[in-house]
Amino acid sequence: GIQVEQSPPDLILQEGANSTLRCNFSDSVNNLQWFHQNPWGQLINLFYIPSGTKQNGRLSATTVATERYSLLYISSSQTTDSGVYFCAVGLEGAQKLVFGQGTRLTINP
Amino acid sequence: NAGVMQNPRHLVRRRGQEARLRCSPMKGHSHVYWYRQLPEEGLKFMVYLQKENIIDESGMPKERFSAEFPKEGPSILRIQQVVRGDSAAYFCASSPTGFSGYTFGSGTRLTVV
């Protein structure tokens, strides 16, 4: 089946720093989403981005489908950005998502 | 417009009991998905349902687990004769026809004692 690899697995930064999270996937996909799981366990949908670039405030994401990777950028990090960031992909013709193992981001004040 | 509603938020069951998890999709969403998250892991697909139909149950364990999405009412994930290994967070997601991404509920955290 499709493989989804996220890097780095852990990232510790000071408040105000910028970060880039990467997601590599092994097959063509028709869906890619980034989620933030906060310390209370809630999953927040950040981006639906099977291709191209999107921005929402301090967050932006880019997916290069032909090269099978996606990047999530977080600028001017805040402590509330802490949590686990998941990339999830959906295969051509299927609606289920395959999740990566996540990047655990810790923002220290 | 309420989001995806899951209840209960927390559920404790003794080994051998039954667990029933409920999910009401967002208004206008006709597709429901169930995922399981074991501690310190990513989410794993379990089952995809539309009203009164199971579309894909390739991630469901063969025994003790079942899911339904009736014409009226919420989707139900049912786990019979629970064991300690069933302890996990169970998330439900929904999407509209003309897929444009999922919205997840807040999850049900099942603890089997």
CSV table of C-alpha atoms in Angstrom, one decimal:
chain,number,residue,atom,x,y,z
A,1,GLY,CA,0.0,0.0,0.0
A,2,ILE,CA,0.9,3.6,-0.2
A,3,GLN,CA,3.6,4.9,2.2
A,4,VAL,CA,3.4,8.3,3.9
A,5,GLU,CA,6.5,9.6,5.6
A,6,GLN,CA,6.7,12.8,7.6
A,7,SER,CA,9.8,14.6,8.8
A,8,PRO,CA,11.1,15.5,11.2
A,9,PRO,CA,9.4,13.3,13.8
A,10,ASP,CA,10.0,15.9,16.5
A,11,LEU,CA,10.7,19.6,16.4
A,12,ILE,CA,11.3,21.9,19.4
A,13,LEU,CA,11.4,25.6,18.7
A,14,GLN,CA,11.2,28.9,20.5
A,15,GLU,CA,8.2,31.2,20.1
A,16,GLY,CA,8.6,33.4,17.0
A,17,ALA,CA,10.6,30.9,15.0
A,18,ASN,CA,9.6,29.6,11.6
A,19,SER,CA,9.3,25.9,10.7
A,20,THR,CA,8.9,23.6,7.7
A,21,LEU,CA,7.3,20.2,7.9
A,22,ARG,CA,7.6,17.7,5.1
A,23,CYS,CA,5.4,14.9,3.9
A,24,ASN,CA,6.6,12.4,1.2
A,25,PHE,CA,4.2,9.8,-0.3
A,26,SER,CA,4.9,6.9,-2.5
A,27,ASP,CA,2.0,6.9,-5.1
A,28,SER,CA,-0.2,9.2,-7.0
A,29,VAL,CA,-2.9,10.8,-4.8
A,30,ASN,CA,-6.2,12.6,-5.4
A,31,ASN,CA,-6.4,14.0,-1.9
A,32,LEU,CA,-3.9,15.4,0.5
A,33,GLN,CA,-4.8,17.1,3.8
A,34,TRP,CA,-2.8,18.6,6.7
A,35,PHE,CA,-4.2,18.3,10.2
A,36,HIS,CA,-3.2,19.7,13.6
A,37,GLN,CA,-3.9,17.5,16.6
A,38,ASN,CA,-3.9,19.8,19.6
A,39,PRO,CA,-2.8,18.7,23.1
A,40,TRP,CA,-6.5,17.9,23.9
A,41,GLY,CA,-6.6,15.4,21.0
A,42,GLN,CA,-8.8,17.4,18.7
A,43,LEU,CA,-8.0,17.1,15.0
A,44,ILE,CA,-8.2,20.4,13.2
A,45,ASN,CA,-8.3,20.5,9.4
A,46,LEU,CA,-5.6,22.9,8.2
A,47,PHE,CA,-5.5,22.4,4.4
A,48,TYR,CA,-7.1,20.4,1.7
A,49,ILE,CA,-4.3,20.6,-0.8
A,50,PRO,CA,-3.9,17.8,-3.4
A,51,SER,CA,-1.8,20.2,-5.5
A,52,GLY,CA,-0.6,23.8,-5.6
A,53,THR,CA,-0.1,26.4,-2.8
A,54,LYS,CA,-2.5,27.7,-0.2
A,55,GLN,CA,-2.1,30.2,2.7
A,56,ASN,CA,-4.1,30.8,5.8
A,57,GLY,CA,-2.7,33.4,8.1
A,58,ARG,CA,0.7,32.3,9.5
A,59,LEU,CA,0.3,28.9,7.9
A,60,SER,CA,0.9,27.9,4.3
A,61,ALA,CA,1.2,24.6,2.4
A,62,THR,CA,2.6,23.5,-1.0
A,63,THR,CA,2.0,20.2,-2.7
A,64,VAL,CA,4.1,19.1,-5.7
A,65,ALA,CA,2.0,16.1,-6.8
A,66,THR,CA,4.4,15.1,-9.6
A,67,GLU,CA,7.3,14.8,-7.1
A,68,ARG,CA,5.1,13.3,-4.4
A,69,TYR,CA,5.7,15.6,-1.5
A,70,SER,CA,4.0,18.4,0.4
A,71,LEU,CA,5.4,21.0,2.8
A,72,LEU,CA,3.7,22.8,5.6
A,73,TYR,CA,5.1,26.2,6.7
A,74,ILE,CA,4.5,27.8,10.0
A,75,SER,CA,5.8,31.3,10.5
A,76,SER,CA,6.1,33.3,13.7
A,77,SER,CA,5.3,30.2,15.8
A,78,GLN,CA,3.1,30.6,18.9
A,79,THR,CA,2.8,28.2,21.9
A,80,THR,CA,-0.7,27.4,20.7
A,81,ASP,CA,0.8,25.8,17.6
A,82,SER,CA,2.2,23.0,19.7
A,83,GLY,CA,0.8,19.5,19.0
A,84,VAL,CA,1.1,16.9,16.3
A,85,TYR,CA,0.8,17.7,12.6
A,86,PHE,CA,-0.4,14.9,10.4
A,87,CYS,CA,-0.3,14.6,6.7
A,88,ALA,CA,-2.9,12.3,5.1
A,89,VAL,CA,-3.3,11.2,1.5
A,90,GLY,CA,-6.1,9.6,-0.5
A,91,LEU,CA,-5.5,7.3,-3.4
A,92,GLU,CA,-6.9,7.7,-6.9
A,93,GLY,CA,-10.4,6.3,-6.9
A,94,ALA,CA,-10.6,5.8,-3.2
A,95,GLN,CA,-11.9,8.1,-0.5
A,96,LYS,CA,-10.1,6.7,2.6
A,97,LEU,CA,-7.1,8.6,3.9
A,98,VAL,CA,-3.7,7.1,4.8
A,99,PHE,CA,-2.0,9.0,7.6
A,100,GLY,CA,1.6,9.6,8.2
A,101,GLN,CA,3.1,9.1,11.7
A,102,GLY,CA,3.1,12.8,12.4
A,103,THR,CA,5.5,15.6,13.4
A,104,ARG,CA,5.3,16.5,17.1
A,105,LEU,CA,5.9,20.3,17.3
A,106,THR,CA,6.7,21.9,20.7
A,107,ILE,CA,6.8,25.7,20.9
A,108,ASN,CA,8.5,27.0,24.0
A,109,PRO,CA,7.7,30.5,25.3
B,1,ASN,CA,-23.7,24.7,11.3
B,2,ALA,CA,-22.5,22.3,13.9
B,3,GLY,CA,-19.5,20.2,13.0
B,4,VAL,CA,-19.2,16.5,13.2
B,5,MET,CA,-20.6,15.4,16.6
B,6,GLN,CA,-19.3,12.4,18.4
B,7,ASN,CA,-20.5,11.0,21.7
B,8,PRO,CA,-19.6,10.0,24.2
B,9,ARG,CA,-16.3,11.9,24.5
B,10,HIS,CA,-15.0,9.3,26.9
B,11,LEU,CA,-16.2,5.7,27.4
B,12,VAL,CA,-14.9,3.2,30.0
B,13,ARG,CA,-15.9,-0.5,29.5
B,14,ARG,CA,-14.9,-3.6,31.3
B,15,ARG,CA,-13.5,-6.5,29.3
B,16,GLY,CA,-16.3,-8.4,27.6
B,17,GLN,CA,-18.8,-5.6,27.5
B,18,GLU,CA,-20.1,-3.8,24.4
B,19,ALA,CA,-19.1,-0.3,23.3
B,20,ARG,CA,-21.3,1.8,21.1
B,21,LEU,CA,-19.8,5.0,19.6
B,22,ARG,CA,-22.0,7.5,17.8
B,23,CYS,CA,-21.3,10.0,15.1
B,24,SER,CA,-23.6,12.6,13.5
B,25,PRO,CA,-22.0,14.0,10.3
B,26,MET,CA,-22.1,17.7,9.4
B,27,LYS,CA,-25.3,18.9,7.8
B,28,GLY,CA,-25.4,18.1,4.1
B,29,HIS,CA,-22.6,15.4,4.4
B,30,SER,CA,-23.6,12.0,3.3
B,31,HIS,CA,-20.3,10.2,3.6
B,32,VAL,CA,-19.0,9.0,7.0
B,33,TYR,CA,-15.6,7.5,7.9
B,34,TRP,CA,-14.3,5.9,11.0
B,35,TYR,CA,-10.7,5.9,12.1
B,36,ARG,CA,-8.8,4.5,15.1
B,37,GLN,CA,-5.8,6.1,16.7
B,38,LEU,CA,-3.7,4.0,19.1
B,39,PRO,CA,-1.5,5.9,21.6
B,40,GLU,CA,1.4,7.7,20.0
B,41,GLU,CA,0.4,6.6,16.5
B,42,GLY,CA,-1.3,8.1,13.4
B,43,LEU,CA,-4.9,7.4,12.5
B,44,LYS,CA,-5.8,4.1,10.7
B,45,PHE,CA,-8.8,3.8,8.4
B,46,MET,CA,-11.5,1.4,9.6
B,47,VAL,CA,-14.7,1.8,7.5
B,48,TYR,CA,-16.4,4.2,5.0
B,49,LEU,CA,-20.2,4.4,4.9
B,50,GLN,CA,-22.9,6.2,3.0
B,51,LYS,CA,-26.6,6.2,4.1
B,52,GLU,CA,-27.6,2.5,4.6
B,53,ASN,CA,-24.5,1.2,2.8
B,54,ILE,CA,-21.0,0.1,3.7
B,55,ILE,CA,-18.8,1.2,0.9
B,56,ASP,CA,-15.4,0.1,2.2
B,57,GLU,CA,-14.7,-1.9,5.4
B,58,SER,CA,-11.2,-3.0,4.5
B,59,GLY,CA,-9.8,-1.6,7.8
B,60,MET,CA,-12.3,-3.2,10.1
B,61,PRO,CA,-11.2,-6.2,12.3
B,62,LYS,CA,-13.0,-9.3,11.1
B,63,GLU,CA,-14.6,-10.1,14.4
B,64,ARG,CA,-16.4,-8.1,17.1
B,65,PHE,CA,-16.5,-4.8,15.1
B,66,SER,CA,-19.4,-3.5,13.1
B,67,ALA,CA,-20.6,-0.2,11.7
B,68,GLU,CA,-23.9,1.2,10.4
B,69,PHE,CA,-25.2,4.5,9.0
B,70,PRO,CA,-29.0,4.2,9.0
B,71,LYS,CA,-31.4,6.2,6.9
B,72,GLU,CA,-32.3,8.2,10.1
B,73,GLY,CA,-30.0,8.9,13.0
B,74,PRO,CA,-26.3,8.8,13.6
B,75,SER,CA,-23.7,6.4,12.4
B,76,ILE,CA,-22.8,3.8,15.0
B,77,LEU,CA,-19.5,1.9,15.5
B,78,ARG,CA,-20.1,-1.1,17.7
B,79,ILE,CA,-17.5,-3.2,19.4
B,80,GLN,CA,-18.6,-6.4,21.1
B,81,GLN,CA,-16.8,-8.2,23.9
B,82,VAL,CA,-14.2,-5.5,24.2
B,83,VAL,CA,-10.6,-6.4,25.1
B,84,ARG,CA,-7.8,-4.2,26.4
B,85,GLY,CA,-6.3,-3.8,22.9
B,86,ASP,CA,-9.4,-2.0,21.8
B,87,SER,CA,-8.5,1.0,24.0
B,88,ALA,CA,-7.9,3.8,21.6
B,89,ALA,CA,-9.3,7.1,20.3
B,90,TYR,CA,-12.0,6.5,17.7
B,91,PHE,CA,-12.5,9.4,15.2
B,92,CYS,CA,-15.4,9.9,12.8
B,93,ALA,CA,-15.2,12.1,9.8
B,94,SER,CA,-17.7,13.3,7.2
B,95,SER,CA,-17.5,14.7,3.7
B,96,PRO,CA,-20.0,16.0,1.2
B,97,THR,CA,-20.6,14.4,-2.3
B,98,GLY,CA,-18.1,16.0,-4.6
B,99,PHE,CA,-15.2,15.3,-2.3
B,100,SER,CA,-13.3,18.3,-1.0
B,101,GLY,CA,-11.8,17.1,2.2
B,102,TYR,CA,-12.8,15.6,5.5
B,103,THR,CA,-14.0,17.2,8.7
B,104,PHE,CA,-13.2,15.2,11.8
B,105,GLY,CA,-15.2,15.0,15.0
B,106,SER,CA,-13.5,15.4,18.4
B,107,GLY,CA,-13.3,11.6,18.9
B,108,THR,CA,-14.3,9.1,21.5
B,109,ARG,CA,-11.7,7.9,23.8
B,110,LEU,CA,-12.4,4.3,24.8
B,111,THR,CA,-10.7,2.7,27.8
B,112,VAL,CA,-11.1,-1.0,28.5
B,113,VAL,CA,-10.4,-2.0,32.1
